[in-house]
Coordinates of C-alpha atoms in Angstrom, one line a residue:
M735 CA -152.7 65.3 -250.9
M736 CA -152.6 62.4 -248.4
F737 CA -153.8 63.2 -244.9
T738 CA -152.7 60.3 -242.7
K739 CA -154.6 59.2 -239.6
Q740 CA -151.3 58.3 -237.8
F741 CA -152.3 60.1 -234.6
G742 CA -156.1 60.0 -235.0
Q743 CA -156.1 63.6 -236.3
S744 CA -158.6 65.1 -238.8
P745 CA -157.9 66.9 -242.1
G746 CA -158.9 70.1 -240.3
D747 CA -156.0 69.6 -237.9
F748 CA -153.5 69.6 -240.8
I749 CA -155.0 72.8 -242.2
V750 CA -154.9 74.6 -238.8
T751 CA -151.3 73.5 -238.1
A752 CA -150.1 74.7 -241.5
L753 CA -152.0 78.0 -241.2
F754 CA -150.6 78.6 -237.7
T755 CA -147.1 78.1 -239.0
A756 CA -147.7 80.4 -241.9
L757 CA -149.2 83.2 -239.7
Q758 CA -146.3 82.8 -237.1
S759 CA -143.8 83.1 -239.9
M760 CA -145.2 86.6 -240.7
R761 CA -144.9 87.7 -237.1
K762 CA -148.1 89.7 -237.5
I763 CA -149.8 88.0 -234.6
D764 CA -147.3 87.7 -231.8
D765 CA -149.6 86.9 -228.8
G766 CA -151.2 83.8 -230.2
V767 CA -153.7 82.9 -232.8
N768 CA -157.3 82.2 -232.1
F769 CA -159.0 79.5 -234.2
A770 CA -162.5 78.2 -234.6
T771 CA -163.7 75.6 -237.0
I772 CA -167.1 75.5 -238.8
S773 CA -168.5 72.3 -240.3
N774 CA -171.8 70.7 -241.1
A775 CA -171.3 67.9 -238.6
R776 CA -174.1 67.4 -236.1
L777 CA -173.7 68.5 -232.5
C778 CA -171.8 66.0 -230.4
G779 CA -170.7 66.8 -226.9
N780 CA -167.7 65.1 -225.2
P781 CA -165.8 65.6 -221.9
G782 CA -163.5 68.2 -223.5
K783 CA -165.5 70.1 -226.1
F784 CA -169.0 71.4 -226.4
P785 CA -169.7 72.9 -229.9
R786 CA -172.6 75.2 -230.7
A787 CA -174.9 75.2 -233.7
I788 CA -175.5 78.2 -236.0
G789 CA -178.3 78.1 -238.6
C790 CA -179.7 74.8 -239.6
F791 CA -176.7 72.8 -240.7
D792 CA -173.5 74.5 -239.5
T793 CA -171.6 73.8 -236.2
V794 CA -168.9 76.1 -234.8
G795 CA -166.4 74.4 -232.5
C796 CA -165.3 75.9 -229.3
P797 CA -162.7 78.6 -230.1
Y798 CA -159.2 78.0 -228.9
T799 CA -155.9 79.8 -228.8
L800 CA -152.6 78.6 -230.1
K801 CA -149.4 80.2 -228.8
E802 CA -145.8 79.8 -229.8
R803 CA -144.1 77.1 -227.8
G804 CA -141.3 76.1 -230.1
E805 CA -143.0 73.1 -231.5
T806 CA -142.9 72.2 -235.2
G807 CA -144.2 69.5 -237.5
V808 CA -145.8 66.5 -235.8
D809 CA -145.5 67.9 -232.2
L810 CA -147.5 71.0 -233.3
L811 CA -150.0 68.8 -235.1
I812 CA -150.6 66.7 -232.0
R813 CA -151.2 69.9 -229.9
V814 CA -153.6 71.3 -232.5
K815 CA -155.5 68.0 -232.5
D816 CA -155.9 68.0 -228.7
K817 CA -156.7 71.8 -228.6
N818 CA -159.4 71.3 -231.2
L819 CA -161.0 68.6 -229.0
G820 CA -160.6 70.5 -225.8
Y821 CA -157.6 68.7 -224.3
P822 CA -155.6 68.3 -222.1
K823 CA -158.2 69.5 -219.6
N824 CA -155.9 69.4 -216.5
L825 CA -153.2 71.7 -217.8
P826 CA -153.3 75.6 -217.8
D827 CA -154.7 76.3 -221.3
E828 CA -156.0 79.1 -223.4
I829 CA -159.6 79.2 -224.4
A830 CA -160.6 82.0 -226.8
R831 CA -163.8 83.9 -226.2
D832 CA -166.2 84.3 -229.1
A833 CA -165.7 88.0 -229.2
E834 CA -161.9 87.8 -229.7
K835 CA -160.3 88.2 -233.1
H836 CA -159.9 84.8 -234.6
I837 CA -159.3 82.7 -237.8
L838 CA -162.4 80.8 -238.9
V839 CA -161.7 77.6 -240.8
G840 CA -164.5 76.0 -242.7
I841 CA -163.8 72.2 -243.0
G842 CA -167.3 71.0 -244.1
R843 CA -166.2 70.5 -247.8
L844 CA -162.9 68.9 -246.7
Q845 CA -164.5 66.1 -244.6
K846 CA -166.2 64.5 -247.5
Q847 CA -163.0 63.0 -248.9
F848 CA -160.2 62.0 -246.5
D849 CA -157.7 59.8 -248.3
P850 CA -157.2 60.9 -252.0
P851 CA -154.4 59.5 -254.1
Q852 CA -150.9 60.3 -253.0
N853 CA -150.0 62.1 -256.3
A854 CA -152.5 64.9 -255.6
Q855 CA -149.9 67.4 -254.5
H856 CA -151.5 70.6 -255.8
L857 CA -152.8 73.6 -253.9
V858 CA -154.5 76.5 -255.8
L859 CA -155.1 79.8 -254.0
S860 CA -158.2 81.8 -254.5
Q861 CA -158.2 85.1 -252.6
Q862 CA -161.1 87.5 -252.2
Y863 CA -161.8 90.5 -250.0
F864 CA -165.1 89.9 -248.2
S865 CA -166.9 92.6 -246.2
T866 CA -169.6 90.5 -244.6
L867 CA -167.4 88.4 -242.3
P868 CA -168.4 88.2 -238.6
P869 CA -167.1 91.2 -236.7
A870 CA -164.4 89.3 -234.8
C871 CA -163.3 87.2 -237.8
L872 CA -159.9 88.2 -239.2
L873 CA -159.7 85.6 -241.9
Y874 CA -162.1 83.0 -243.3
V875 CA -160.2 79.9 -244.6
Q876 CA -162.1 77.3 -246.6
P877 CA -160.2 74.3 -247.9
F878 CA -162.0 71.9 -250.3
W879 CA -161.4 69.1 -252.8
E880 CA -161.8 69.6 -256.5
G881 CA -161.0 66.3 -258.2
E882 CA -157.7 65.3 -256.8
Q883 CA -156.6 68.8 -255.9
V884 CA -156.8 70.6 -252.6
K885 CA -157.9 74.2 -253.1
L886 CA -157.9 76.9 -250.5
Q887 CA -160.1 80.0 -250.5
L888 CA -159.0 82.9 -248.2
R889 CA -161.4 85.7 -247.4
C890 CA -160.7 88.8 -245.3
R891 CA -161.1 92.5 -245.0
E892 CA -158.6 94.7 -246.8
Q893 CA -157.5 96.4 -243.5
D894 CA -156.6 93.0 -241.9
F895 CA -154.4 91.4 -244.6
T896 CA -153.0 92.8 -247.9
E897 CA -152.9 90.8 -251.1
N898 CA -149.2 90.2 -250.7
E899 CA -149.7 89.0 -247.1
L900 CA -152.3 86.5 -248.3
G901 CA -149.8 85.3 -250.9
Q902 CA -147.2 84.8 -248.3
I903 CA -149.7 82.8 -246.1
A904 CA -150.6 80.6 -249.0
G905 CA -147.0 79.9 -250.0
T906 CA -145.9 79.0 -246.4
F907 CA -149.0 77.0 -245.9
R908 CA -148.4 74.9 -249.0
A909 CA -144.8 74.1 -248.1
T910 CA -145.6 73.4 -244.4
L911 CA -148.5 71.1 -245.3
K912 CA -146.3 69.0 -247.6
E913 CA -143.5 68.7 -245.0
L914 CA -146.0 67.9 -242.3
I915 CA -147.6 65.0 -244.3
A916 CA -144.1 63.6 -245.2
E917 CA -143.1 63.7 -241.5
C918 CA -146.2 62.0 -240.4
R919 CA -145.6 59.1 -242.7
L920 CA -142.2 58.5 -241.1
S921 CA -143.3 59.0 -237.5
D922 CA -144.2 56.3 -235.0
L923 CA -147.6 56.2 -233.4
R924 CA -148.1 58.4 -230.4
V925 CA -150.9 58.7 -228.0
T926 CA -152.3 62.1 -227.0
P927 CA -154.8 63.2 -224.3
S928 CA -157.7 63.4 -226.7
D929 CA -157.2 59.7 -227.6
F930 CA -158.1 58.6 -224.1
P931 CA -160.1 61.6 -222.9
L932 CA -161.6 60.0 -219.8
L933 CA -158.2 59.4 -218.2
N934 CA -157.4 63.1 -218.0
L935 CA -153.6 62.5 -218.3
T936 CA -150.7 64.7 -219.3
Y937 CA -148.4 63.9 -222.2
V938 CA -145.8 62.6 -219.8
E939 CA -148.3 60.4 -217.9
L940 CA -149.5 59.0 -221.2
D941 CA -146.0 58.0 -222.2
D942 CA -145.6 56.2 -218.9
L943 CA -148.9 54.5 -219.3
V944 CA -147.9 53.1 -222.7
S945 CA -144.4 52.0 -221.7
T946 CA -145.2 50.4 -218.2
R947 CA -148.7 49.1 -218.5
L948 CA -150.2 48.9 -221.9
S949 CA -147.1 47.1 -223.1
R950 CA -148.1 44.2 -220.7
V951 CA -151.5 43.9 -222.5
S952 CA -150.3 43.9 -226.1
P953 CA -146.9 44.1 -227.9
Q954 CA -148.4 46.9 -230.1
P955 CA -150.6 48.7 -227.5
L956 CA -151.4 51.8 -229.5
R957 CA -152.6 49.9 -232.6
D958 CA -154.5 47.3 -230.5
T959 CA -156.2 49.6 -228.0
D960 CA -159.6 51.0 -228.7
A961 CA -160.2 53.0 -225.5
I962 CA -159.0 53.4 -221.9
F963 CA -161.0 54.8 -219.1
A964 CA -161.3 54.6 -215.3
C965 CA -163.3 51.8 -213.6
T966 CA -166.4 52.6 -211.7
P967 CA -166.1 52.3 -207.9
R968 CA -168.2 49.1 -208.0
Q969 CA -165.9 47.6 -210.5
E970 CA -162.9 48.5 -208.4
A971 CA -164.5 46.8 -205.4
M972 CA -164.9 43.6 -207.5
L973 CA -161.2 43.8 -208.6
V974 CA -159.8 44.3 -205.1
A975 CA -161.7 41.5 -203.4
P976 CA -160.0 38.6 -205.3
A977 CA -156.7 39.7 -203.9
I978 CA -157.8 38.1 -200.7
Y979 CA -160.3 35.5 -202.0
P980 CA -159.4 34.8 -205.7
E981 CA -162.8 33.3 -206.5
L982 CA -164.8 36.3 -205.4
Y983 CA -166.8 38.0 -208.2
Q984 CA -166.2 35.3 -210.8
C985 CA -169.3 34.3 -212.8
S986 CA -170.0 31.0 -214.5
F987 CA -172.8 30.3 -217.0
V988 CA -173.5 26.8 -218.5
V989 CA -175.8 26.7 -221.5
R990 CA -177.1 23.7 -223.4
I991 CA -177.3 24.4 -227.2
R992 CA -179.5 22.1 -229.2
L993 CA -181.5 21.8 -232.3
P994 CA -185.0 20.3 -232.0
A995 CA -184.8 18.4 -235.3
I996 CA -182.8 15.2 -235.0
E997 CA -181.9 15.2 -238.7
T998 CA -180.2 18.6 -238.5
S999 CA -176.7 19.2 -237.2
L1000 CA -175.0 22.0 -235.3
D1001 CA -172.5 23.8 -237.5
F1002 CA -169.6 24.2 -235.0
S1003 CA -167.5 26.3 -237.3
C1004 CA -170.5 28.7 -237.7
L1005 CA -170.9 28.7 -233.9
R1006 CA -167.3 29.6 -233.4
E1007 CA -167.6 32.4 -235.9
A1008 CA -170.7 33.6 -234.2
W1009 CA -168.9 33.8 -230.9
G1010 CA -166.1 35.9 -232.6
I1011 CA -168.7 38.3 -233.9
L1012 CA -170.2 38.5 -230.4
V1013 CA -166.9 39.4 -229.0
Q1014 CA -166.4 42.2 -231.5
R1015 CA -169.9 43.5 -230.9
H1016 CA -169.6 43.8 -227.1
E1017 CA -166.5 45.5 -225.8
A1018 CA -167.0 44.0 -222.4
L1019 CA -165.6 40.8 -223.9
R1020 CA -162.5 42.7 -225.0
T1021 CA -161.9 44.3 -221.7
V1022 CA -158.6 44.0 -219.7
F1023 CA -158.1 45.7 -216.3
I1024 CA -154.8 47.4 -215.4
E1025 CA -153.5 49.4 -212.5
S1026 CA -154.0 53.1 -212.9
S1027 CA -150.9 55.0 -213.8
N1028 CA -151.9 58.3 -212.1
R1029 CA -154.3 57.1 -209.3
P1030 CA -152.5 54.8 -206.9
G1031 CA -154.8 52.1 -205.6
H1032 CA -157.3 52.4 -208.5
F1033 CA -157.8 50.6 -211.8
D1034 CA -158.4 51.5 -215.4
Q1035 CA -160.0 49.3 -218.1
V1036 CA -158.5 48.8 -221.5
I1037 CA -160.8 48.0 -224.5
S1038 CA -158.8 46.0 -227.0
R1039 CA -159.5 46.5 -230.7
N1040 CA -159.1 42.9 -231.7
V1041 CA -158.7 39.8 -229.6
P1042 CA -158.2 36.2 -230.6
N1043 CA -161.4 34.1 -230.6
P1044 CA -161.4 32.7 -227.0
L1045 CA -164.0 29.9 -227.7
V1046 CA -162.2 26.7 -226.8
F1047 CA -163.3 23.2 -227.9
I1048 CA -162.7 20.4 -225.5
G1049 CA -163.7 17.7 -227.9
D1050 CA -166.7 15.3 -228.3
G1051 CA -168.5 13.7 -225.4
D1052 CA -172.0 12.7 -224.3
E1053 CA -174.5 13.9 -221.7
S1054 CA -172.1 12.8 -218.9
I1055 CA -169.9 15.7 -219.9
A1056 CA -172.3 17.9 -217.8
H1057 CA -171.0 16.3 -214.7
H1058 CA -167.5 17.4 -215.8
I1059 CA -168.2 21.1 -216.7
L1060 CA -170.9 21.9 -214.2
P1061 CA -168.9 21.5 -211.0
R1062 CA -165.7 23.1 -212.3
R1063 CA -164.4 25.9 -210.1
P1064 CA -164.7 29.4 -211.5
V1065 CA -161.8 30.7 -213.6
V1066 CA -159.8 33.4 -211.9
F1067 CA -158.9 36.4 -214.1
P1068 CA -155.8 38.3 -213.1
N1069 CA -155.1 41.9 -214.2
Y1070 CA -153.6 42.5 -217.6
K1071 CA -155.3 39.4 -218.9
A1072 CA -158.6 38.6 -220.7
T1073 CA -161.6 38.7 -218.5
H1074 CA -163.7 35.9 -219.9
H1075 CA -163.3 32.3 -221.1
A1076 CA -165.6 30.2 -223.2
M1077 CA -165.6 26.4 -223.4
L1078 CA -167.7 24.3 -225.9
C1079 CA -168.2 20.6 -225.8
K1080 CA -170.1 18.6 -228.4
T1081 CA -172.4 16.0 -227.0
S1082 CA -174.2 14.9 -230.2
K1083 CA -174.5 16.2 -233.8
S1084 CA -177.3 18.4 -232.7
S1085 CA -176.4 19.5 -229.2
A1086 CA -173.5 20.9 -227.1
Y1087 CA -172.7 22.5 -223.8
L1088 CA -171.3 26.0 -223.6
R1089 CA -169.6 27.2 -220.4
L1090 CA -168.8 30.9 -220.0
D1091 CA -166.6 32.1 -217.2
M1092 CA -166.4 35.9 -216.7
S1093 CA -165.3 38.4 -214.3
H1094 CA -168.2 40.1 -212.6
A1095 CA -166.5 43.4 -213.3
I1096 CA -167.6 43.1 -216.9
V1097 CA -171.1 41.8 -216.5
D1098 CA -174.3 42.3 -214.5
G1099 CA -177.4 40.1 -214.2
Q1100 CA -179.0 41.3 -217.5
S1101 CA -175.7 40.7 -219.5
A1102 CA -176.2 37.0 -219.6
E1103 CA -179.6 37.4 -221.3
V1104 CA -178.1 39.8 -223.8
L1105 CA -175.2 37.5 -224.6
L1106 CA -177.4 34.4 -225.1
R1107 CA -179.9 36.4 -227.2
D1108 CA -177.3 37.9 -229.5
L1109 CA -175.4 34.6 -229.9
S1110 CA -178.6 32.8 -230.9
R1111 CA -179.4 35.5 -233.4
I1112 CA -175.9 35.7 -234.9
Y1113 CA -175.8 31.9 -235.3
G1114 CA -179.3 32.0 -236.9
N1115 CA -178.2 34.8 -239.3
Q1116 CA -180.9 37.1 -237.8
S1117 CA -180.8 40.9 -237.5
L1118 CA -179.5 42.4 -234.2
D1119 CA -180.4 45.6 -232.5
T1120 CA -178.3 48.1 -234.3
H1121 CA -177.0 50.2 -231.4
V1122 CA -174.7 48.9 -228.7
M1123 CA -173.6 51.5 -226.2
P1124 CA -169.9 51.9 -225.4
Y1125 CA -169.3 51.3 -221.7
Y1126 CA -167.4 54.5 -221.3
D1127 CA -170.7 56.4 -222.0
F1128 CA -171.9 54.9 -218.7
V1129 CA -168.7 55.8 -216.8
N1130 CA -168.8 59.3 -218.2
C1131 CA -172.5 59.7 -217.3
Q1132 CA -171.8 58.6 -213.7
Q1133 CA -168.9 61.0 -213.3
Q1134 CA -171.1 63.9 -214.2
L1135 CA -174.0 63.0 -211.9
V1136 CA -172.4 64.2 -208.6
E1137 CA -174.2 67.4 -207.5
D1138 CA -174.1 69.5 -204.3
T1139 CA -177.7 68.5 -203.5
S1140 CA -176.7 64.8 -203.5
V1141 CA -173.7 65.5 -201.2
A1142 CA -176.1 67.3 -198.8
Y1143 CA -178.6 64.4 -199.0
W1144 CA -176.2 61.6 -198.3
S1145 CA -174.4 63.6 -195.6
K1146 CA -177.6 64.2 -193.8
Y1147 CA -178.9 60.6 -194.3
L1148 CA -175.7 59.1 -192.9
A1149 CA -174.9 61.6 -190.2
G1150 CA -174.0 59.9 -186.9
A1151 CA -174.2 56.4 -188.3
D1152 CA -171.7 53.6 -187.3
P1153 CA -170.8 50.6 -189.4
S1154 CA -172.6 47.3 -188.7
Y1155 CA -170.1 44.5 -189.3
F1156 CA -171.5 41.0 -189.5
P1157 CA -169.4 38.8 -187.1
I1158 CA -167.3 36.2 -188.9
N1159 CA -165.8 33.4 -186.9
G1160 CA -162.2 32.4 -187.0
D1161 CA -159.1 34.0 -188.4
Q1162 CA -159.9 35.4 -191.9
S1163 CA -156.3 35.0 -193.1
D1164 CA -156.7 31.2 -192.7
R1165 CA -159.7 31.0 -194.9
R1166 CA -158.9 29.1 -198.1
D1167 CA -162.4 28.7 -199.6
L1168 CA -165.8 30.4 -199.6
G1169 CA -169.0 28.6 -198.6
T1170 CA -172.4 29.2 -200.0
V1171 CA -175.7 28.7 -198.3
H1172 CA -178.8 28.3 -200.5
Q1173 CA -182.1 28.4 -198.8
E1174 CA -185.5 28.6 -200.5
M1175 CA -188.5 30.1 -198.7
K1176 CA -191.8 28.9 -200.1
I1177 CA -194.6 31.5 -199.8
K1178 CA -198.1 31.0 -201.0
P1179 CA -199.0 32.8 -204.3
G1180 CA -200.4 36.2 -203.7
L1181 CA -199.6 36.3 -200.0
L1182 CA -196.5 38.4 -200.5
G1183 CA -198.2 40.8 -202.9
E1184 CA -201.2 41.2 -200.6
F1185 CA -198.9 42.0 -197.6
C1186 CA -196.9 44.5 -199.7
G1187 CA -200.1 46.1 -200.9
S1188 CA -201.5 46.5 -197.4
L1189 CA -198.5 48.6 -196.3
N1190 CA -197.7 50.1 -199.7
I1191 CA -194.2 48.8 -199.7
T1192 CA -192.1 46.6 -202.0
V1193 CA -190.5 43.2 -201.7
A1194 CA -187.1 44.9 -201.6
N1195 CA -188.2 46.9 -198.6
I1196 CA -189.0 43.7 -196.8
C1197 CA -185.6 42.2 -197.6
Q1198 CA -183.8 45.3 -196.4
V1199 CA -185.6 45.3 -193.1
A1200 CA -185.2 41.5 -192.7
W1201 CA -181.5 41.8 -193.1
A1202 CA -181.4 44.8 -190.7
L1203 CA -183.1 42.6 -188.1
V1204 CA -180.5 39.9 -188.7
L1205 CA -177.7 42.4 -188.2
R1206 CA -179.3 43.8 -185.1
S1207 CA -179.5 40.2 -183.7
S1208 CA -175.9 39.6 -184.6
T1209 CA -174.3 42.9 -183.6
G1210 CA -176.6 44.2 -180.8
L1211 CA -176.9 47.5 -182.7
E1212 CA -180.2 49.3 -183.4
D1213 CA -178.9 51.7 -186.0
I1214 CA -177.9 49.4 -188.9
C1215 CA -175.9 50.3 -192.1
F1216 CA -175.1 47.9 -195.0
S1217 CA -174.7 48.1 -198.7
Y1218 CA -177.2 47.1 -201.3
A1219 CA -176.8 46.7 -205.0
T1220 CA -178.9 48.7 -207.5
S1221 CA -178.9 48.6 -211.3
G1222 CA -177.4 51.4 -213.4
R1223 CA -179.4 50.5 -216.5
E1224 CA -182.0 53.2 -215.8
A1225 CA -179.5 55.8 -216.9
P1226 CA -180.8 57.8 -219.9
L1227 CA -178.3 56.3 -222.4
K1228 CA -179.3 55.0 -225.8
G1229 CA -178.6 51.3 -226.3
I1230 CA -177.8 50.5 -222.6
N1231 CA -180.3 47.6 -222.5
N1232 CA -178.6 46.0 -225.5
T1233 CA -175.1 46.2 -224.0
V1234 CA -173.1 43.8 -222.0
G1235 CA -171.4 45.4 -219.0
A1236 CA -171.3 45.9 -215.2
F1237 CA -174.1 48.4 -214.9
L1238 CA -174.0 48.2 -211.2
N1239 CA -174.2 50.6 -208.2
A1240 CA -173.8 50.1 -204.5
V1241 CA -175.6 52.4 -202.1
I1242 CA -175.7 52.4 -198.3
C1243 CA -178.9 51.5 -196.7
R1244 CA -179.5 52.8 -193.1
I1245 CA -182.3 51.3 -191.1
Q1246 CA -183.0 52.1 -187.5
V1247 CA -184.7 49.1 -185.7
P1248 CA -185.1 50.0 -182.0
M1249 CA -186.8 47.4 -179.8
T1250 CA -189.7 49.8 -179.3
A1251 CA -190.6 50.0 -183.0
S1252 CA -193.0 47.7 -184.8
V1253 CA -192.1 45.9 -188.0
P1254 CA -194.7 47.9 -190.0
Q1255 CA -193.3 51.1 -188.8
V1256 CA -189.7 50.1 -189.8
L1257 CA -191.0 48.9 -193.2
R1258 CA -192.8 52.2 -193.9
K1259 CA -189.7 54.2 -192.9
A1260 CA -187.5 52.1 -195.1
K1261 CA -189.9 52.7 -198.0
F1262 CA -189.9 56.5 -197.5
D1263 CA -186.1 56.6 -197.3
F1264 CA -185.8 54.5 -200.5
V1265 CA -188.1 56.9 -202.4
D1266 CA -186.2 59.9 -201.2
S1267 CA -182.9 58.3 -202.3
L1268 CA -184.2 57.8 -205.9
Q1269 CA -183.2 61.4 -206.7
H1270 CA -179.6 60.6 -205.7
P1271 CA -179.1 57.0 -206.9
H1272 CA -175.5 57.4 -208.2
F1273 CA -173.8 59.8 -205.9
Y1274 CA -172.4 57.5 -203.3
A1275 CA -171.1 55.0 -205.9
T1276 CA -169.5 57.6 -208.1
D1277 CA -167.8 60.0 -205.7
N1278 CA -164.5 58.4 -204.8
N1279 CA -163.6 60.8 -202.0
I1280 CA -166.9 60.0 -200.2
Q1281 CA -166.5 56.3 -201.1
S1282 CA -163.1 56.0 -199.5
G1283 CA -163.5 58.8 -196.9
Q1284 CA -165.8 59.5 -194.0
F1285 CA -168.6 57.3 -195.2
G1286 CA -166.6 54.5 -196.7
R1287 CA -166.6 52.5 -193.5
L1288 CA -170.4 52.6 -193.4
K1289 CA -170.5 50.1 -196.3
S1290 CA -169.8 47.5 -193.6
N1291 CA -169.0 44.0 -194.7
T1292 CA -172.4 42.9 -196.2
L1293 CA -174.1 43.7 -199.5
M1294 CA -177.6 42.8 -200.4
S1295 CA -178.7 42.2 -204.0
C1296 CA -182.4 41.7 -204.8
Q1297 CA -183.2 40.0 -208.1
R1298 CA -186.3 38.7 -209.7
K1299 CA -185.8 34.9 -210.3
V1300 CA -187.3 33.3 -213.4
T1301 CA -187.2 29.5 -213.1
A1302 CA -186.3 27.4 -216.2
N1303 CA -188.0 24.1 -216.5
T1304 CA -184.8 22.4 -217.6
A1305 CA -182.7 23.5 -214.6
S1306 CA -182.5 20.9 -211.9
T1307 CA -179.1 21.0 -210.4
P1308 CA -178.8 21.9 -206.7
E1309 CA -176.0 24.4 -207.5
E1310 CA -178.2 26.7 -209.5
R1311 CA -178.7 30.2 -208.3
R1312 CA -180.3 32.2 -211.0
H1313 CA -181.7 31.3 -214.4
V1314 CA -182.0 33.3 -217.6
Q1315 CA -184.8 32.8 -220.2
T1316 CA -183.9 33.9 -223.7
P1317 CA -186.5 34.4 -226.4
H1318 CA -185.7 32.7 -229.6
S1319 CA -187.3 32.9 -233.0
N1320 CA -184.9 30.6 -234.7
P1321 CA -184.7 26.8 -234.3
T1322 CA -181.5 26.9 -232.2
Q1323 CA -182.3 26.6 -228.5
L1324 CA -180.0 28.0 -225.8
V1325 CA -181.2 26.4 -222.6
P1326 CA -179.6 27.8 -219.4
I1327 CA -178.5 25.1 -217.1
L1328 CA -176.4 26.9 -214.4
A1329 CA -175.7 30.5 -213.6
T1330 CA -173.6 31.2 -210.5
H1331 CA -171.4 34.0 -209.1
S1332 CA -169.4 34.4 -205.9
A1333 CA -169.8 37.7 -204.2
V1334 CA -170.0 39.3 -200.8

């Protein structure tokens, strides 16, 4: 019997759908049927469903109730699939309690074989009265494969179902299952709430999403889309800013690729293939941003399943090509389009330049190192770290971090504060370009560390207070507020450090710098406030109501980002801002030449 994956459903969804139809046809259970599934799958939580373990190997899913709504066939199958996974969450729904009478479906032996040959159209019924069922279990149903035949074992107490009733259930079940599979083969793909669980959309909203937005990303959006979920607040800030200044939050990386041995040559076809593997490995490189269909003014991100290889060759050249690709303006990435562009130019048989342009909404500072490391290893046919974390794990983690204690902390911390806007000269609507000031401050080795040690503070505290003093001088205010960027990679998520993504956060820093206070006093207070905020590092960045409400204005118009700079010996251009060193154990060298980004 061929169980299709047309709607992302499982074999157990087919079994439950056919059983529900069979039970409803008997009209023995008029107020709905409670179902629970039991399998040997390991525990896995998701935003909609939290199973529980019994014994050493079995897992019982969250019980749910199915009621008659007039659906049949595929429509009912879709609802069963979503109910089994705990969706849709935002609609009035029935959740059965463990103590209520229910049908228990054991799908452990059905999961081992999913797509048998299509000619396996048998179903053999084995019925047995069983007195040791759990007290609330009316019927235990266990489908399993035997060769190419699906067999079904039904167990119950004699007072619950008679032998004739079991026979009726089996007959209706068999006919319904065959009709259901035939209907699925003729049906078009349809999206359901459990396909994109983090969007929390209704069926109607999902249909609108596909027809009005996803169709602009791909002509076959359901087949080509791997996942859709909301952007983080920091990502949204990066997507909104280019509407005024298109080059804001656009990153550029230029890397020189070379082989140390003159007699060897770069394999450009292999390099192109390696980049394609890299794109499939990191979903950030397959990300497209779209306007949210149910949250006006916000954005969602679409992870495409397959994308064309975006590595573009611009032909042969020599070392002078660096003067062509280094000063190029950043590529602007509009919504509904790819968010990165790669350009490769051969300078000799053993060297080339690679320029990467990416939206800052898909990468952070560590992402460049991860990309270069993985590209080098793939080209060198070396093993990679096995686990790359899906970015929606990070989004989901942030959405669940908001707590009442964090609300109370930030409300108290920012109470009575006013925004501190850095004055900008001229009419901002007339600005056509952005300027960048690069200033190096040379400090004797050990002097900064000695100063920090004497006050028990960090370099970040010094930078925060220094900027607060600049804002005090520019605004005349003594109570200063501005934003500062923090990393989200400390989240307890497996594989986060091997993943490319915008693991960023923006938190408000409030520093009071009255004229009567000394610098050491302000530094120590900044340090204590920072330590206190470590227990609430994500709240302000993840709570959209706070972000856009009473405290949104306190972000002001400046943002500080403190990064540790590692200088590369080969970097000598005046435009360089930040360098990445990548460890290599294969002969191919990826030497960072330039890494820039435009931000405010």
